[in-house]
Coordinates of C-alpha atoms and ligand atoms in Angstrom, one line a residue:
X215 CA -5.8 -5.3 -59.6
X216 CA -3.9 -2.5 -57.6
X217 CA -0.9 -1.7 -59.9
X218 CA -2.0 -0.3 -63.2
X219 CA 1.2 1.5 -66.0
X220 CA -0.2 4.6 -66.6
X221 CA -1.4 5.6 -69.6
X222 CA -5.3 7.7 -70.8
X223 CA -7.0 4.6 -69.8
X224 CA -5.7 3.9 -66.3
X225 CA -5.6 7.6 -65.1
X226 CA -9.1 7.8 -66.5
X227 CA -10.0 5.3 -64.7
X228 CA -8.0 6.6 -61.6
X229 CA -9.8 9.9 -62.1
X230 CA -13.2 8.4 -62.0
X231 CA -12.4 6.7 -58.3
X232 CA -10.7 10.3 -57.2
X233 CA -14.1 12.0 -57.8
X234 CA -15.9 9.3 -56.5
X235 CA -13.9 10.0 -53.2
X236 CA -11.4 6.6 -53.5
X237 CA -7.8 7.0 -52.7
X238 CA -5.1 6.6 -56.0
X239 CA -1.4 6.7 -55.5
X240 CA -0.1 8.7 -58.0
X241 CA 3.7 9.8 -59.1
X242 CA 5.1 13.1 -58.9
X243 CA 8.6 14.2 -59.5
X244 CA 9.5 14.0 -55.4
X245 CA 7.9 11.1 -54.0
X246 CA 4.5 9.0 -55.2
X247 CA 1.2 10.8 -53.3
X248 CA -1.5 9.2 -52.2
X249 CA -4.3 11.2 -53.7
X250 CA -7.9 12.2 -52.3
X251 CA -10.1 14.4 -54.0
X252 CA -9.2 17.4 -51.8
X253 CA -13.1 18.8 -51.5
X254 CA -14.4 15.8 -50.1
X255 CA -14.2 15.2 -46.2
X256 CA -15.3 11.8 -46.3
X257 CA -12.1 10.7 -49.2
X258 CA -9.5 12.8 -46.8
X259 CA -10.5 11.4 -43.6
X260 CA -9.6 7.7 -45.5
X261 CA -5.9 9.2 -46.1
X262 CA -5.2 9.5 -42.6
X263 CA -7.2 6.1 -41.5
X264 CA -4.9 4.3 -44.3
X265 CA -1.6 5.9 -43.5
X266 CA -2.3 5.3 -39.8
X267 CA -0.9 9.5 -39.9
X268 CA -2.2 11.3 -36.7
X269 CA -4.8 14.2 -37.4
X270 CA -2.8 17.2 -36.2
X271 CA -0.5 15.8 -39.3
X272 CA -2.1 18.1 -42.4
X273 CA -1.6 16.9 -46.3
X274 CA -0.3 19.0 -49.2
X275 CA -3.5 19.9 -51.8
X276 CA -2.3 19.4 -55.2
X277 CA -3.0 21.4 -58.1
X278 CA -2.8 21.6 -61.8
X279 CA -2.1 25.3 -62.6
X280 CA -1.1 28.4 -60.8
X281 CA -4.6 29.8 -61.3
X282 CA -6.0 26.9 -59.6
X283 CA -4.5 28.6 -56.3
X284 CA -6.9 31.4 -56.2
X285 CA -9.5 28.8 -55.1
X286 CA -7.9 27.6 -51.6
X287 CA -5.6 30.1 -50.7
X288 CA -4.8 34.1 -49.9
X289 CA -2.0 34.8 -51.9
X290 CA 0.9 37.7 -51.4
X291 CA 3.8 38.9 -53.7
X292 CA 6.0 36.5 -52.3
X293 CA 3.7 33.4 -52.7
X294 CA 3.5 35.2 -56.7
X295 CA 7.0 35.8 -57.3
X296 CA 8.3 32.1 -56.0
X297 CA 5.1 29.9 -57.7
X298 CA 6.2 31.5 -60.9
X299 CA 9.7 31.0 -60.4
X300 CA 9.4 27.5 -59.1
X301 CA 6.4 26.0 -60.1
X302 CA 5.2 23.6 -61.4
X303 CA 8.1 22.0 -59.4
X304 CA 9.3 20.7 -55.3
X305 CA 8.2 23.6 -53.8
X306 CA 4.9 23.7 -51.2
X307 CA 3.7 27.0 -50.2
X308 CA 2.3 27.4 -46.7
X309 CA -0.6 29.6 -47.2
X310 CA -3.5 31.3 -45.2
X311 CA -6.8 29.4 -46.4
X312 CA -8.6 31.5 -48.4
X313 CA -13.0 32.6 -46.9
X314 CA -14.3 30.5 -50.1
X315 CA -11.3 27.7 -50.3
X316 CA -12.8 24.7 -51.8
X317 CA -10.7 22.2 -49.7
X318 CA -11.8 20.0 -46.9
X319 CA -11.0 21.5 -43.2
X320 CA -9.8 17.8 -42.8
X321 CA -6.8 18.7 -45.3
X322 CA -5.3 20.9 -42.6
X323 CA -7.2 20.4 -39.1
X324 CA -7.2 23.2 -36.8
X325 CA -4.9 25.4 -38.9
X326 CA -5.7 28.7 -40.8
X327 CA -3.2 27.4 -43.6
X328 CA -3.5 25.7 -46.0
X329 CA -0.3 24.0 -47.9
X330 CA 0.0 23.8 -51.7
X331 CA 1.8 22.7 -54.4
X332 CA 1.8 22.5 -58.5
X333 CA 3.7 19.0 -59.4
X334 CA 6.1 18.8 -62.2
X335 CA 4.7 15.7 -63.4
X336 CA 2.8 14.5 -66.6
X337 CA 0.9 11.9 -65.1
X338 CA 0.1 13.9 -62.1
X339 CA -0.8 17.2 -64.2
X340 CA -2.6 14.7 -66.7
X341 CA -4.9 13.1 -63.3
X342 CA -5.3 16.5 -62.1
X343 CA -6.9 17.7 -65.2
X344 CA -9.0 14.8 -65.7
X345 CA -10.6 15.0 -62.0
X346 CA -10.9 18.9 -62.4
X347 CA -10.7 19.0 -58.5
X348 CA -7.6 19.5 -56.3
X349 CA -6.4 16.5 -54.3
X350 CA -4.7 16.2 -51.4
X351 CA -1.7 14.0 -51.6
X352 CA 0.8 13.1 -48.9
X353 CA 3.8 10.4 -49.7
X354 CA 2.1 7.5 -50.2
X355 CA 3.8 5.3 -47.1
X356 CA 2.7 4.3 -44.2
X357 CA 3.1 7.1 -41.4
X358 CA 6.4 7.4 -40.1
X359 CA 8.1 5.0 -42.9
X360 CA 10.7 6.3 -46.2
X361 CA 8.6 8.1 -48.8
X362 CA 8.1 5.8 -51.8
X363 CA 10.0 6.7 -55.2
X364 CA 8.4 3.7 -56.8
X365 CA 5.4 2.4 -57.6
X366 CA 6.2 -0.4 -55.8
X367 CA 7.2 0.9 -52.7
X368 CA 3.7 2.2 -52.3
X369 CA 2.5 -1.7 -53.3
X370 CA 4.8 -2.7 -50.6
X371 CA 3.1 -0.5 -47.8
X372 CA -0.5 -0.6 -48.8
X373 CA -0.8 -3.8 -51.2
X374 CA -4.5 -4.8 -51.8
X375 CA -5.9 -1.8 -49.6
X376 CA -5.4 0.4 -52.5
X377 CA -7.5 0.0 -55.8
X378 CA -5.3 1.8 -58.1
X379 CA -1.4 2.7 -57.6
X380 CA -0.4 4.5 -61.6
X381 CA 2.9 3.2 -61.7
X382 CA 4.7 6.2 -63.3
X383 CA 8.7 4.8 -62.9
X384 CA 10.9 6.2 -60.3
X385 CA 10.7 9.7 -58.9
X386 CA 13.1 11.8 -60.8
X387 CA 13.9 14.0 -58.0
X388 CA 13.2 11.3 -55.0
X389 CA 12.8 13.8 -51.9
X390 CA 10.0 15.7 -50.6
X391 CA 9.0 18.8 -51.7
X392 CA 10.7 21.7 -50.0
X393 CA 7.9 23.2 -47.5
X394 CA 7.9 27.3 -47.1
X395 CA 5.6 28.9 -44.3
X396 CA 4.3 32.0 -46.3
X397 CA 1.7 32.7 -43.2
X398 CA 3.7 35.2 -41.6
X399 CA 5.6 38.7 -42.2
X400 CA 9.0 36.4 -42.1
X401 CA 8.8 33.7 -44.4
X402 CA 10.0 30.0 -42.7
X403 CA 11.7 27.0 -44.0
X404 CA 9.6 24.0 -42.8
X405 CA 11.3 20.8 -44.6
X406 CA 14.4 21.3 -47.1
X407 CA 14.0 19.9 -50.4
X408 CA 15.6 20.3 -53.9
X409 CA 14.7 24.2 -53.6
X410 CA 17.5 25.2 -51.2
X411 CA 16.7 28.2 -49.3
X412 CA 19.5 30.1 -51.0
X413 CA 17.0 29.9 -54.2
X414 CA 14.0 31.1 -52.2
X415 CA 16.8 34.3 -50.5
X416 CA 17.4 34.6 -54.1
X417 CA 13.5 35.5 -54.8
X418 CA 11.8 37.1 -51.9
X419 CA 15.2 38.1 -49.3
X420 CA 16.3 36.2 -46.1
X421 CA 13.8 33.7 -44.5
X422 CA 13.6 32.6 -40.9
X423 CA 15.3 29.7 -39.3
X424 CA 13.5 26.6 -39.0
X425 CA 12.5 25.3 -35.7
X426 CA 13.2 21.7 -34.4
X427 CA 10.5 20.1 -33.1
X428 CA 10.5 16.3 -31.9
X429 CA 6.5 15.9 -30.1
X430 CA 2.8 17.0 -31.2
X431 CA 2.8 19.3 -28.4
X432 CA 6.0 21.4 -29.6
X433 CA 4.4 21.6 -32.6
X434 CA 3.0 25.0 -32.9
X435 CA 3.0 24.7 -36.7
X436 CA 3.4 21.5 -37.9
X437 CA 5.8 20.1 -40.6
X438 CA 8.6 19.5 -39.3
X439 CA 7.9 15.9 -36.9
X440 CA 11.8 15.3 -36.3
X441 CA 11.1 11.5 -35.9
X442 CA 10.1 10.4 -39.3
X443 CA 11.4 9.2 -42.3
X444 CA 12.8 5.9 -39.9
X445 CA 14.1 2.4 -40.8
X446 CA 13.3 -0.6 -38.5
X447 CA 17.1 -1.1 -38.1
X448 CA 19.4 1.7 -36.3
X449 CA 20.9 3.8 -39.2
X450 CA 24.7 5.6 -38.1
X451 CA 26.1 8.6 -40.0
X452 CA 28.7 9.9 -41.0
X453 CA 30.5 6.6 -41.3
X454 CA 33.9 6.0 -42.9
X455 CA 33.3 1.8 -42.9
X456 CA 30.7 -1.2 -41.7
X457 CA 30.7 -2.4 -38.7
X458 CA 30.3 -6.0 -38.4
X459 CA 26.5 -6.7 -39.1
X460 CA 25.9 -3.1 -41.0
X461 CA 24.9 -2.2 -44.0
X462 CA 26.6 0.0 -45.6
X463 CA 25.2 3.0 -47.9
X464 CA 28.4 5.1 -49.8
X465 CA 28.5 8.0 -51.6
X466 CA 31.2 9.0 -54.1
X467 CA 34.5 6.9 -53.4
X468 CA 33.2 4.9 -50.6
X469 CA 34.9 2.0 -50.6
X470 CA 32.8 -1.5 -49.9
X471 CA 29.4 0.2 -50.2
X472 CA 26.3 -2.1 -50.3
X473 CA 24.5 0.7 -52.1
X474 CA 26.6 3.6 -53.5
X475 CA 24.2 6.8 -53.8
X476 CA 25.8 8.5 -56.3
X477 CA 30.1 6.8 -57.7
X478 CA 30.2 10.2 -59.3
X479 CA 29.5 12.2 -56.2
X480 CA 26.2 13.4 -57.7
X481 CA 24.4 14.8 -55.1
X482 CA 21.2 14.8 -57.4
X483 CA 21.3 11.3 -58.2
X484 CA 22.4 10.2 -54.8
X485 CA 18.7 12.4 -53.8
X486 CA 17.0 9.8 -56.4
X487 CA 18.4 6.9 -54.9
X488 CA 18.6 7.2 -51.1
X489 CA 14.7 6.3 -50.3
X490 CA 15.6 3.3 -52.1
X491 CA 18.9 2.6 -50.4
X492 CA 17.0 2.9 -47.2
X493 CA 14.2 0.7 -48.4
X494 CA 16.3 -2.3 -49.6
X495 CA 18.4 -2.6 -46.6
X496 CA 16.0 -2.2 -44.4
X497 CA 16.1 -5.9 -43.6
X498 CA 16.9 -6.8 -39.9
X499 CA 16.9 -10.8 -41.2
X500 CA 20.2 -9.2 -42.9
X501 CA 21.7 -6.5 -41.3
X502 CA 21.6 -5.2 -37.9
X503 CA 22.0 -1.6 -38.6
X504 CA 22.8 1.0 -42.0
X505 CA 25.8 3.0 -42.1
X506 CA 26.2 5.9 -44.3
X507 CA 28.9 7.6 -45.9
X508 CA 29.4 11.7 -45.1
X509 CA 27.2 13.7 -47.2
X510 CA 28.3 16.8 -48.6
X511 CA 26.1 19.6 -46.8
X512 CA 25.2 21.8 -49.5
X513 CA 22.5 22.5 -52.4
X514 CA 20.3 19.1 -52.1
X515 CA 22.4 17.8 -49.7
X516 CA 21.3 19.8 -47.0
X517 CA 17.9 18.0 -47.5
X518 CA 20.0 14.6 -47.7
X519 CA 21.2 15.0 -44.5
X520 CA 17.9 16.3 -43.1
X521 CA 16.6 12.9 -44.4
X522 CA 19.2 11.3 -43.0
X523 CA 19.8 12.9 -39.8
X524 CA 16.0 12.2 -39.3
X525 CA 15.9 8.0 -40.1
X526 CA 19.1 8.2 -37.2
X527 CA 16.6 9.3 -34.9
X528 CA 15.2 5.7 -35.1
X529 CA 11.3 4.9 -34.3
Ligands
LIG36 O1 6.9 16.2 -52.3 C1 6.0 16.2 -51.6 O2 5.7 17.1 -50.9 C2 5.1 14.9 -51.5 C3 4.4 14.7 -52.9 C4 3.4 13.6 -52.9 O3 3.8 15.9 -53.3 N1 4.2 15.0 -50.5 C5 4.5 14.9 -49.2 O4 3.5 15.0 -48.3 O5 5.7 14.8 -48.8 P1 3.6 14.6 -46.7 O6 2.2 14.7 -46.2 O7 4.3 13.4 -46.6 O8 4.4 15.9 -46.1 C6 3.7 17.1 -46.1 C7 4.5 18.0 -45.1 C8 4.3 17.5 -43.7 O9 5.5 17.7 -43.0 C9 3.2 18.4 -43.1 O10 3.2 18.6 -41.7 C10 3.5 19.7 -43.9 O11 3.9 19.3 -45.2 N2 2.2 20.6 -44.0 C11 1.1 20.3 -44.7 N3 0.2 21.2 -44.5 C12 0.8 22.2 -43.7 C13 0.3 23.4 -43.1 N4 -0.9 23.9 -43.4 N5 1.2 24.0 -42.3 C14 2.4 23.6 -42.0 N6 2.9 22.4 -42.5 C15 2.1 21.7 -43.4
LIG37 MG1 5.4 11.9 -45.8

């Protein structure tokens, strides 16, 4: 059985598979992860055969508390100041790999970085602890599909090829973690996510402007694939109605919304609900296209949009 509620028995259980170098999709408070011991070459090199993600792609290592850091990565005052400010929480850290880190190369192939992050999860902090080792985690979907904010999202992709999935609920936060390149004398924004870049100025002073990159080979540091988080139908934004055939996804007043991210203009909830908005209406059989409503641009909506912006891009 692949689907398991979590509780000390199934993440037990889900630990004992991790150190024995199985994959477990796990929640967190962004997105589910699907979770390989993060020492063991042999359990990463599964992630990417599974996902069907290309190599030069590298995964987020995952750990249980800040001191846990120490044993992958080289840290600075700025990696300090913002990993007590904003961990455990969405916030991924870019860092240079430390001489001794424990992790597998595979976790970030030909890079001298290596990215990390603390989860603000019980189950996830609870599996961490029990396997004692990091692990590696990147949104448990298929490459180049919407993350998964429920357990059965991840069924949905990877059904029977997973042993264990630790159903956890929905993802309170529902986007990615933000990513910050710490690697360099100016620190960069790599993905947006519920820790604007106004809260990391706040911290360490004015970050660099993200590049845009759309192929592997523009890709000097990698992160930031522009085609990715895509529906099999064509999504259109900044909509004010449906065309005939669309779906339509709303926000605040919309009127005639399919799915309505947020009738309060919340931009937090509409972040929890618009992998699943995606997901459901992803369905050519029934639409032939997804509209969406404007999204305000600021605090979590930035990443909304970048979400967004990205699934227009199409496959
Ligand atoms: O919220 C999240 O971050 C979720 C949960 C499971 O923690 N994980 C996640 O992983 O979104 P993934 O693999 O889907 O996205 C990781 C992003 C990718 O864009 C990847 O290129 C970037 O982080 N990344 C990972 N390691 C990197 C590195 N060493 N340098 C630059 N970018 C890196
Ligand atoms: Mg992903």
């Amino acid at each position: 059985m692949t689907m398991h509620a979590a509780n000390a028995d199934s993440i037990a259980a889900a630990a004992q598979h991790l150190r024995a170098g199985k994959l477990v999709a796990f929640p967190t408070e962004t997105v589910y992860g699907l979770g390989a011991d993060a020492t063991n070459d042999a359990a990463i090199a599964k992630i990417y055969a599974l996902k069907k993600r290309p190599v030069f792609n590298p995964l987020i290592v995952h750990i249980a508390a800040f001191d846990w850091l120490g044993t992958l990565a080289t840290t600075d005052d700025r990696a300090v100041i913002l990993a007590k400010a904003f961990w455990p929480g969405p916030l991924t850290l870019v860092l240079p790999r430390s001489k001794t880190c424990a992790a597998s190369k595979l976790v970030s192939p030909n890079l001298k970085t290596i990215a990390v992050r603390q989860p603000n999860h019980p189950i996830a902090t609870h599996l961490l602890n029990a396997v004692e080792r990091p692990l590696a985690a990147p949104s448990a979907n298929l490459s180049g599909h919407v993350s998964p904010t429920l357990a059965a999202h991840v069924e949905a992709d990877f059904g029977a090829a997973l042993d264990i999935i630790l159903d956890g609920g929905p993802c309170q936060t529902g986007l990615e973690s933000t990513v910050l390149d710490l690697s360099t004398a100016t620190a960069r924004l790599l993905r947006p996510g519920a820790i604007s870049a106004a809260e990391i100025t706040a911290h360490i002073g004015p970050i660099g402007p993200s590049a845009q990159m759309t192929t592997a080979e523009d890709l000097k540091s990698p992160g930031q694939l522009e085609k990715h988080y895509a529906p099999s139908v064509p999504v259109r934004l900044e909509a004010d109605a449906a065309e005939a055939g669309e779906a339509l996804i709303g926000f605040g007043s919309t009127a005639n919304a399919d799915i309505n991210l947020s009738a309060a203009g919340d931009l937090t909830e509409a972040a929890a609900n618009l992998f699943h908005a995606l997901r459901n209406l992803d369905d050519p059989t029934r639409f032939s296209g997804i509209a969406v409503a404007p999204i305000p641009k600021a605090g979590i909506g930035i990443a909304i949009n970048d979400r967004l912006r990205r699934a227009a891009l199409g496959r």
